[in-house]
Short mmCIF file of C-alpha atoms in Angstrom, two decimals:
data_model
loop_
_atom_site.label_atom_id
_atom_site.label_comp_id
_atom_site.label_asym_id
_atom_site.label_seq_id
_atom_site.Cartn_x
_atom_site.Cartn_y
_atom_site.Cartn_z
CA UNK W 1 46.00 16.84 10.45
CA UNK W 2 43.75 15.66 13.25
CA UNK W 3 43.77 11.90 13.88
CA UNK W 4 40.02 12.18 14.50
CA UNK W 5 39.47 13.20 10.89
CA UNK W 6 41.19 10.17 9.37
CA UNK W 7 38.05 8.06 9.14
CA UNK W 8 36.31 10.80 7.16
CA UNK W 9 38.70 10.33 4.25
CA UNK W 10 38.04 7.13 2.35
CA UNK W 11 37.39 7.88 -1.31
CA UNK W 12 38.42 11.14 -2.93
CA UNK W 13 39.22 12.07 -6.47
CA UNK W 14 42.57 13.73 -5.99
CA UNK W 15 42.73 17.54 -6.17
CA UNK W 16 40.88 20.22 -8.10
CA UNK W 17 42.32 23.18 -9.99
CA UNK W 18 39.81 25.77 -8.79
CA UNK W 19 41.32 28.58 -10.86
CA UNK W 20 44.63 29.55 -12.46
CA UNK W 21 44.68 33.13 -13.68
CA UNK W 22 47.42 35.15 -15.40
CA UNK W 23 47.22 38.91 -14.86
CA UNK W 24 48.99 41.68 -16.76
CA UNK W 25 48.22 45.20 -17.85
CA UNK W 26 49.20 44.13 -21.36
CA UNK W 27 46.18 41.81 -21.60
CA UNK W 28 42.66 42.62 -22.66
CA UNK W 29 40.57 42.78 -19.47
CA UNK W 30 43.93 42.56 -17.63
CA UNK W 31 43.68 38.79 -17.06
CA UNK W 32 43.17 35.43 -18.69
CA UNK W 33 42.04 32.16 -17.14
CA UNK W 34 44.24 29.17 -18.04
CA UNK W 35 42.64 26.66 -15.66
CA UNK W 36 41.46 24.36 -18.44
CA UNK W 37 44.81 24.57 -20.25
CA UNK W 38 46.91 23.65 -17.20
CA UNK W 39 48.28 20.12 -17.22
CA UNK W 40 50.19 19.96 -13.93
CA UNK W 41 51.86 22.09 -11.27
CA UNK W 42 54.79 21.56 -8.95
CA UNK W 43 55.05 23.84 -5.91
CA UNK W 44 58.22 23.88 -3.81
CA UNK W 45 58.54 24.78 -0.12
CA UNK W 46 61.87 24.93 1.70
CA UNK W 47 62.64 25.75 5.31
CA UNK W 48 65.64 27.86 4.23
CA UNK W 49 63.55 30.04 1.86
CA UNK W 50 61.01 32.71 2.85
CA UNK W 51 59.18 32.23 -0.44
CA UNK W 52 57.74 29.48 -2.65
CA UNK W 53 58.74 28.54 -6.17
CA UNK W 54 56.74 26.58 -8.73
CA UNK W 55 56.66 25.02 -12.18
CA UNK W 56 53.46 25.30 -14.20
CA UNK W 57 52.90 23.27 -17.37
CA UNK W 58 50.07 24.09 -19.77
CA UNK W 59 49.01 23.39 -23.33
CA UNK W 60 48.64 26.59 -25.35
CA UNK W 61 45.96 25.98 -27.99
CA UNK W 62 44.82 29.62 -28.26
CA UNK W 63 48.11 31.33 -29.14
CA UNK W 64 48.19 32.80 -25.63
CA UNK W 65 51.93 33.22 -25.20
CA UNK W 66 52.52 34.82 -28.58
CA UNK W 67 49.40 37.01 -28.78
CA UNK W 68 49.86 38.45 -25.28
CA UNK W 69 53.65 38.59 -25.57
CA UNK W 70 54.24 36.87 -22.22
CA UNK W 71 57.79 37.76 -21.29
CA UNK W 72 58.13 37.31 -17.52
CA UNK W 73 56.74 39.58 -14.83
CA UNK W 74 53.10 38.52 -15.26
CA UNK W 75 51.22 37.64 -12.09
CA UNK W 76 49.81 34.10 -11.72
CA UNK W 77 47.26 33.25 -9.03
CA UNK W 78 46.81 29.54 -8.34
CA UNK W 79 43.82 28.31 -6.33
CA UNK W 80 43.59 24.64 -5.37
CA UNK W 81 41.39 22.48 -3.19
CA UNK W 82 41.37 18.83 -2.25
CA UNK W 83 38.08 17.20 -3.19
CA UNK W 84 37.39 15.73 0.23
CA UNK W 85 34.54 17.65 1.90
CA UNK W 86 36.40 18.87 5.01
CA UNK W 87 38.96 21.04 3.17
CA UNK W 88 39.12 24.69 2.15
CA UNK W 89 40.69 26.45 -0.82
CA UNK W 90 44.37 27.29 -0.86
CA UNK W 91 45.42 30.26 -2.99
CA UNK W 92 48.92 31.55 -3.74
CA UNK W 93 50.12 34.39 -5.96
CA UNK W 94 53.28 34.04 -8.05
CA UNK W 95 55.08 35.93 -10.79
CA UNK W 96 56.42 34.33 -13.96
CA UNK W 97 60.17 34.19 -13.47
CA UNK W 98 61.01 32.68 -16.85
CA UNK W 99 59.75 30.30 -19.49
CA UNK W 100 61.72 27.12 -18.84
CA UNK W 101 60.92 25.53 -22.17
CA UNK W 102 58.36 24.77 -24.82
CA UNK W 103 57.65 22.13 -27.44
CA UNK W 104 55.10 21.79 -30.23
CA UNK W 105 52.72 18.89 -29.75
CA UNK W 106 51.07 19.54 -33.11
CA UNK W 107 50.63 22.41 -35.58
CA UNK W 108 48.03 24.18 -33.42
CA UNK W 109 49.23 23.39 -29.92
CA UNK W 110 52.38 24.10 -27.93
CA UNK W 111 53.37 22.85 -24.50
CA UNK W 112 54.93 25.48 -22.19
CA UNK W 113 56.58 25.23 -18.77
CA UNK W 114 56.75 28.40 -16.65
CA UNK W 115 59.00 28.85 -13.64
CA UNK W 116 57.25 30.90 -10.96
CA UNK W 117 58.37 32.66 -7.77
CA UNK W 118 56.07 33.75 -4.96
CA UNK W 119 54.98 37.38 -5.21
CA UNK W 120 56.98 38.58 -2.19
CA UNK W 121 60.25 37.32 -3.73
CA UNK W 122 59.55 39.13 -6.99
CA UNK W 123 58.43 42.34 -5.29
CA UNK W 124 61.44 42.25 -2.96
CA UNK W 125 63.77 42.27 -5.96
CA UNK W 126 62.45 45.67 -7.03
CA UNK W 127 63.92 47.48 -4.01
CA UNK W 128 67.49 47.79 -2.83
CA UNK W 129 67.95 48.35 0.91
CA UNK W 130 70.71 50.46 2.42
CA UNK W 131 69.13 51.30 5.74
CA UNK W 132 69.87 51.10 9.45
CA UNK W 133 67.77 48.90 11.74
CA UNK W 134 68.01 48.16 15.45
CA UNK W 135 66.31 45.89 17.95
CA UNK W 136 65.87 42.16 18.28
CA UNK W 137 65.92 40.06 15.07
CA UNK W 138 62.16 39.55 14.86
CA UNK W 139 61.58 43.31 15.19
CA UNK W 140 64.09 44.03 12.40
CA UNK W 141 62.54 41.40 10.11
CA UNK W 142 59.05 42.79 10.75
CA UNK W 143 60.23 46.32 10.01
CA UNK W 144 61.80 45.20 6.74
CA UNK W 145 58.51 43.54 5.81
CA UNK W 146 56.58 46.67 6.75
CA UNK W 147 58.82 48.93 4.70
CA UNK W 148 59.33 46.80 1.60
CA UNK W 149 56.88 43.86 1.44
CA UNK W 150 53.51 45.48 2.04
CA UNK W 151 53.68 44.58 5.73
CA UNK W 152 53.65 40.83 5.11
CA UNK W 153 52.73 39.20 8.42
CA UNK W 154 55.54 37.44 10.28
CA UNK W 155 54.51 34.70 12.73
CA UNK W 156 57.03 34.38 15.58
CA UNK W 157 56.22 31.37 17.81
CA UNK W 158 59.59 31.70 19.58
CA UNK W 159 61.76 34.74 20.21
CA UNK W 160 65.49 35.45 20.45
CA UNK W 161 66.98 37.51 23.27
CA UNK W 162 69.56 39.01 20.91
CA UNK W 163 69.68 42.74 20.18
CA UNK W 164 71.67 44.34 17.40
CA UNK W 165 72.03 47.40 15.25
CA UNK W 166 72.81 46.83 11.58
CA UNK W 167 73.07 48.63 8.29
CA UNK W 168 71.56 46.40 5.61
CA UNK W 169 74.44 46.07 3.12
CA UNK W 170 72.92 46.64 -0.31
CA UNK W 171 70.42 43.75 -0.29
CA UNK W 172 66.81 43.28 -1.33
CA UNK W 173 64.17 42.62 1.34
CA UNK W 174 64.24 38.81 1.15
CA UNK W 175 68.04 38.76 1.20
CA UNK W 176 68.09 41.18 4.14
CA UNK W 177 65.62 39.13 6.18
CA UNK W 178 67.60 35.96 5.49
CA UNK W 179 70.83 37.74 6.45
CA UNK W 180 69.35 38.66 9.84
CA UNK W 181 67.92 35.16 10.25
CA UNK W 182 71.33 33.55 9.64
CA UNK W 183 72.80 35.47 12.60
CA UNK W 184 69.91 34.66 14.93
CA UNK W 185 69.96 31.84 17.45
CA UNK W 186 68.57 31.03 20.86
CA UNK W 187 70.67 31.57 23.99
CA UNK W 188 71.80 27.93 23.78
CA UNK W 189 72.65 28.08 20.08
CA UNK W 190 69.63 26.61 18.26
CA UNK W 191 69.29 28.17 14.79
CA UNK W 192 66.26 30.08 13.50
CA UNK W 193 64.48 29.53 10.19
CA UNK W 194 62.28 31.85 8.13
CA UNK W 195 59.96 30.20 5.63
CA UNK W 196 56.79 30.40 3.59
CA UNK W 197 54.28 27.56 3.20
CA UNK W 198 51.61 26.74 0.65
CA UNK W 199 48.85 26.78 3.27
CA UNK W 200 49.64 29.99 5.18
CA UNK W 201 49.50 33.66 4.21
CA UNK W 202 52.34 34.65 6.52
CA UNK W 203 56.05 33.92 6.98
CA UNK W 204 57.12 31.84 9.98
CA UNK W 205 60.21 32.79 12.02
CA UNK W 206 60.96 29.99 14.47
CA UNK W 207 63.89 28.24 16.11
CA UNK W 208 64.87 24.59 15.68
CA UNK W 209 64.36 23.66 19.33
CA UNK W 210 60.73 24.81 19.28
CA UNK W 211 60.06 22.84 16.09
CA UNK W 212 61.62 19.67 17.49
CA UNK W 213 59.65 19.97 20.73
CA UNK W 214 56.36 19.79 18.83
CA UNK W 215 54.79 16.34 18.63
CA UNK W 216 54.45 14.33 15.45
CA UNK W 217 51.38 14.92 13.28
CA UNK W 218 50.72 11.18 12.91
CA UNK W 219 52.09 9.20 15.88
CA UNK W 220 49.35 6.55 15.67
CA UNK W 221 49.27 6.25 11.87
CA UNK W 222 52.89 6.33 10.65
CA UNK W 223 53.84 6.60 7.01
CA UNK W 224 55.10 3.10 6.21
CA UNK W 225 57.21 1.85 3.34
CA UNK W 226 55.75 -1.28 1.79
CA UNK W 227 56.73 -2.05 -1.79
CA UNK W 228 53.81 -4.39 -2.33
CA UNK W 229 51.11 -1.95 -1.20
CA UNK W 230 52.38 1.34 -2.67
CA UNK W 231 49.50 2.95 -4.57
CA UNK W 232 48.50 6.30 -5.97
CA UNK W 233 44.96 5.38 -6.93
CA UNK W 234 41.96 7.62 -6.36
CA UNK W 235 40.41 5.26 -3.82
CA UNK W 236 42.64 5.80 -0.83
CA UNK W 237 42.09 3.82 2.30
CA UNK W 238 43.89 4.84 5.45
CA UNK W 239 46.52 2.20 4.68
CA UNK W 240 47.19 3.53 1.17
CA UNK W 241 47.15 7.15 2.29
CA UNK W 242 49.91 6.43 4.75
CA UNK W 243 51.99 4.28 2.40
CA UNK W 244 55.35 5.68 1.31
CA UNK W 245 55.14 5.43 -2.46
CA UNK W 246 58.88 5.74 -2.98
CA UNK W 247 61.96 6.90 -1.12
CA UNK W 248 65.58 7.68 -1.70
CA UNK W 249 68.50 8.53 0.50
CA UNK W 250 71.40 10.37 -1.12
CA UNK W 251 74.25 12.76 -0.19
CA UNK W 252 73.94 11.55 3.39
CA UNK W 253 76.30 11.10 6.33
CA UNK W 254 78.91 13.45 4.87
CA UNK W 255 80.94 13.79 8.04
CA UNK W 256 84.07 14.82 6.14
CA UNK W 257 82.47 18.04 4.86
CA UNK W 258 81.55 19.03 8.44
CA UNK W 259 85.14 18.41 9.54
CA UNK W 260 86.43 20.57 6.70
CA UNK W 261 84.02 23.37 7.60
CA UNK W 262 85.28 23.45 11.20
CA UNK W 263 81.94 22.20 12.58
CA UNK W 264 83.25 19.09 14.35
CA UNK W 265 86.36 20.43 16.07
CA UNK W 266 88.11 23.74 15.38
CA UNK W 267 89.76 26.84 16.78
CA UNK W 268 88.02 30.19 16.30
CA UNK W 269 89.13 33.79 16.75
CA UNK W 270 87.00 36.92 16.71
CA UNK W 271 89.31 39.87 16.08
CA UNK W 272 88.28 43.41 17.01
CA UNK W 273 90.78 45.74 15.27
CA UNK W 274 89.31 48.82 16.97
CA UNK W 275 90.29 47.54 20.43
CA UNK W 276 93.07 45.13 19.43
CA UNK W 277 91.10 42.30 21.03
CA UNK W 278 91.55 38.68 19.99
CA UNK W 279 88.69 36.57 21.35
CA UNK W 280 89.84 32.98 20.98
CA UNK W 281 87.94 29.77 21.72
CA UNK W 282 87.78 26.12 20.67
CA UNK W 283 84.71 24.34 19.36
CA UNK W 284 83.98 20.68 20.13
CA UNK W 285 80.75 19.30 18.67
CA UNK W 286 80.46 16.64 21.36
CA UNK W 287 80.73 19.09 24.25
CA UNK W 288 79.03 22.10 22.66
CA UNK W 289 76.26 20.46 20.62
CA UNK W 290 75.65 16.75 21.18
CA UNK W 291 75.46 16.90 24.98
CA UNK W 292 73.03 19.81 24.70
CA UNK W 293 70.78 17.95 22.22
CA UNK W 294 70.86 14.73 24.23
CA UNK W 295 69.84 16.62 27.36
CA UNK W 296 67.06 18.62 25.71
CA UNK W 297 65.46 15.72 23.80
CA UNK W 298 66.56 12.58 25.66
CA UNK W 299 68.36 11.30 22.58
CA UNK W 300 70.27 8.05 23.10
CA UNK W 301 71.72 7.60 19.61
CA UNK W 302 72.73 10.98 18.10
CA UNK W 303 73.83 11.30 14.49
CA UNK W 304 77.39 12.07 15.63
CA UNK W 305 79.28 10.08 18.26
CA UNK W 306 82.78 10.55 19.64
CA UNK W 307 83.56 6.87 18.98
CA UNK W 308 84.93 8.08 15.62
CA UNK W 309 88.66 8.19 16.35
CA UNK W 310 92.11 8.47 14.80
CA UNK W 311 95.14 7.32 16.77
CA UNK W 312 92.89 6.88 19.79
CA UNK W 313 91.69 10.51 19.65
CA UNK W 314 88.08 11.41 18.83
CA UNK W 315 87.53 13.44 15.66
CA UNK W 316 85.94 16.24 17.68
CA UNK W 317 89.13 16.63 19.75
CA UNK W 318 91.13 17.59 16.67
CA UNK W 319 91.17 21.30 15.83
CA UNK W 320 90.73 20.65 12.11
CA UNK W 321 90.45 24.30 11.17
CA UNK W 322 91.65 27.63 12.51
CA UNK W 323 89.05 30.24 11.54
CA UNK W 324 89.30 33.98 12.16
CA UNK W 325 86.48 36.52 11.91
CA UNK W 326 87.01 40.27 11.86
CA UNK W 327 84.53 42.75 13.28
CA UNK W 328 84.24 45.55 15.77
CA UNK W 329 82.64 46.24 19.11
CA UNK W 330 80.82 49.27 20.49
CA UNK W 331 80.25 50.64 17.02
CA UNK W 332 76.75 51.58 18.20
CA UNK W 333 74.99 51.91 21.53
CA UNK W 334 73.96 48.24 21.09
CA UNK W 335 75.71 45.21 19.62
CA UNK W 336 76.41 45.15 15.88
CA UNK W 337 75.79 42.20 13.53
CA UNK W 338 78.85 40.16 14.56
CA UNK W 339 79.31 41.50 18.10
CA UNK W 340 78.81 39.41 21.23
CA UNK W 341 79.38 40.03 24.91
CA UNK W 342 81.80 37.14 25.48
CA UNK W 343 83.26 34.02 23.91
CA UNK W 344 80.16 32.14 25.07
CA UNK W 345 78.02 34.24 22.74
CA UNK W 346 80.54 34.08 19.90
CA UNK W 347 80.49 30.31 20.22
CA UNK W 348 76.68 30.24 20.05
CA UNK W 349 76.91 31.38 16.43
CA UNK W 350 79.15 28.39 15.63
CA UNK W 351 76.78 26.07 17.51
CA UNK W 352 73.99 27.55 15.38
CA UNK W 353 75.78 26.58 12.15
CA UNK W 354 76.84 23.17 13.44
CA UNK W 355 73.29 22.22 14.48
CA UNK W 356 71.93 23.27 11.10
CA UNK W 357 74.51 21.20 9.20
CA UNK W 358 74.23 18.24 11.58
CA UNK W 359 70.48 18.20 11.08
CA UNK W 360 70.90 17.95 7.30
CA UNK W 361 73.47 15.16 7.64
CA UNK W 362 70.85 12.45 8.24
CA UNK W 363 68.03 12.98 5.72
CA UNK W 364 65.63 10.91 3.69
CA UNK W 365 63.36 11.81 0.77
CA UNK W 366 59.95 10.18 0.69
CA UNK W 367 56.96 10.53 -1.64
CA UNK W 368 53.50 10.12 -0.12
CA UNK W 369 49.89 10.69 -1.06
CA UNK W 370 49.07 14.37 -0.57
CA UNK W 371 45.56 13.85 0.78
CA UNK W 372 46.48 14.61 4.40
CA UNK W 373 48.90 17.43 3.64
CA UNK W 374 46.80 20.23 2.10
CA UNK W 375 43.61 20.65 4.07
CA UNK W 376 43.80 24.43 3.80
CA UNK W 377 43.21 24.96 7.52
CA UNK W 378 46.86 24.79 8.58
CA UNK W 379 50.40 23.97 7.50
CA UNK W 380 51.15 20.24 7.40
CA UNK W 381 54.51 20.24 5.68
CA UNK W 382 57.76 22.13 6.37
CA UNK W 383 58.60 22.74 9.99
CA UNK W 384 56.26 19.94 11.10
CA UNK W 385 57.17 16.45 12.29
CA UNK W 386 55.87 13.16 10.95
CA UNK W 387 56.41 9.53 11.91
CA UNK W 388 57.74 6.91 9.48
CA UNK W 389 58.36 3.17 9.59
CA UNK W 390 60.76 1.14 7.43
CA UNK W 391 61.44 -2.56 7.94
CA UNK W 392 64.99 -3.73 8.54
CA UNK W 393 66.87 -5.40 5.70
CA UNK W 394 66.40 -8.75 7.39
CA UNK W 395 63.85 -11.54 7.17
CA UNK W 396 61.21 -11.20 9.95
CA UNK W 397 61.82 -14.74 11.16
CA UNK W 398 65.46 -13.85 11.83
CA UNK W 399 64.83 -11.00 14.26
CA UNK W 400 62.44 -9.68 16.89
CA UNK W 401 63.55 -6.11 16.13
CA UNK W 402 61.69 -5.20 12.97
CA UNK W 403 62.28 -1.52 12.14
CA UNK W 404 65.23 0.29 10.57
CA UNK W 405 66.19 2.93 13.14
CA UNK W 406 67.93 5.27 10.70
CA UNK W 407 64.90 5.50 8.38
CA UNK W 408 62.20 5.11 11.04
CA UNK W 409 61.11 7.51 13.75
CA UNK W 410 59.96 11.12 14.00
CA UNK W 411 61.37 13.33 11.24
CA UNK W 412 61.26 17.09 10.74
CA UNK W 413 60.03 18.05 7.27
CA UNK W 414 62.71 20.25 5.74
CA UNK W 415 61.36 20.73 2.22
CA UNK W 416 58.34 19.69 0.20
CA UNK W 417 57.51 19.38 -3.49
CA UNK W 418 53.79 19.26 -4.25
CA UNK W 419 53.23 17.24 -7.45
CA UNK W 420 49.75 18.24 -8.62
CA UNK W 421 47.91 16.96 -11.68
CA UNK W 422 44.29 16.29 -12.54
CA UNK W 423 44.75 12.58 -11.90
CA UNK W 424 46.82 12.55 -8.74
CA UNK W 425 48.38 14.54 -5.95
CA UNK W 426 51.57 13.43 -4.24
CA UNK W 427 54.08 15.26 -2.06
CA UNK W 428 57.82 14.58 -2.04
CA UNK W 429 59.20 15.38 1.40
CA UNK W 430 62.80 15.84 2.46
CA UNK W 431 62.90 14.81 6.12
CA UNK W 432 65.67 15.16 8.69
CA UNK W 433 66.38 14.19 12.30
CA UNK W 434 69.10 14.53 14.92
CA UNK W 435 69.11 10.93 16.16
CA UNK W 436 69.10 7.36 14.92
CA UNK W 437 66.07 6.52 17.01
CA UNK W 438 65.00 3.61 19.13
CA UNK W 439 61.97 2.32 17.27
CA UNK W 440 60.44 -1.02 18.30
#
């Protein structure tokens, strides 16, 4: 989303359904085009999922579902393109997962909603893996893709220095890759994510620190919430394109759940029954996570602070849980799935989980015009950062500090829902950050 291209976008007519084709060996000519019958599409991206999901709604006026006996398992290829001249087509292949529902609009027409999953998720479910792999996590994930997903490309902008040998425990390919991802972190504990996007043909395997170090896509043109100017019309000036149409903030700041999970302060043990070892350590989110984040990103107001106290003692100084994990060491010539060289490495796995949960603690959901988010040339949604501005809940004449720090600043896009119809295109973004900002 180049800032230089902003002036080129002034009046566009939303988004075009280039083609929507259902394919099945049961059909005459093996395919049928339902582009003209499609009413709207919702496509979902999530940073925790290495595949897309979607909902497709269409009006069946040709007895398509009944005559072809659609029953799930049919392939659906969706090709879209924004109507502005500097964009390219985006095409994704899904499988029909199930028919969510249907209703008759009249005697000769029925409205259907299909739930779709990206092709790799469907294909992965056909194979069960019980196989040994060794090497660093990105190598294992690539080998799983090569063996079971048609060698789906894996983009790895950042690498882990971990090495392990594992036996995939009766999982499909997507589950196995996610299982490896969940155990992967950087040497200082930042978690990794594996995800698919609407704009790319590959999966991205990247750590949180690398994502947060990237600059915002729109530092000079922030998305701004203004109730009076919110618009979804087809004539979209720069101001309207960067207007937050609506927002909500829910299930936020749930510190209690983090305490109960042992991710604020806790005692951990890693027990090796083969050697009768009991590796014991304490976890303190302030010492092990917050100081690290503040140092790496110059954060002044983190989403957790040790000022939270009971009886004069900070929450993070309480060992709220005592958690034991059982595994073994030296089962192979290299480390196994849960094995680490010392308590420092065992603790990095807890730091990994704490950072992930802390990141999700301070989130906001915004809906914006999709014009700048699907150019086709690159990914502009999950894993990217964008800048927002919300005014404080205070009259301007009463303050010289105008912006709400919790809702304003640079956010990481965690999930995206593309709401696509013939009349409009909006994207609902779930955005997260690790600080409360210092926005002037």
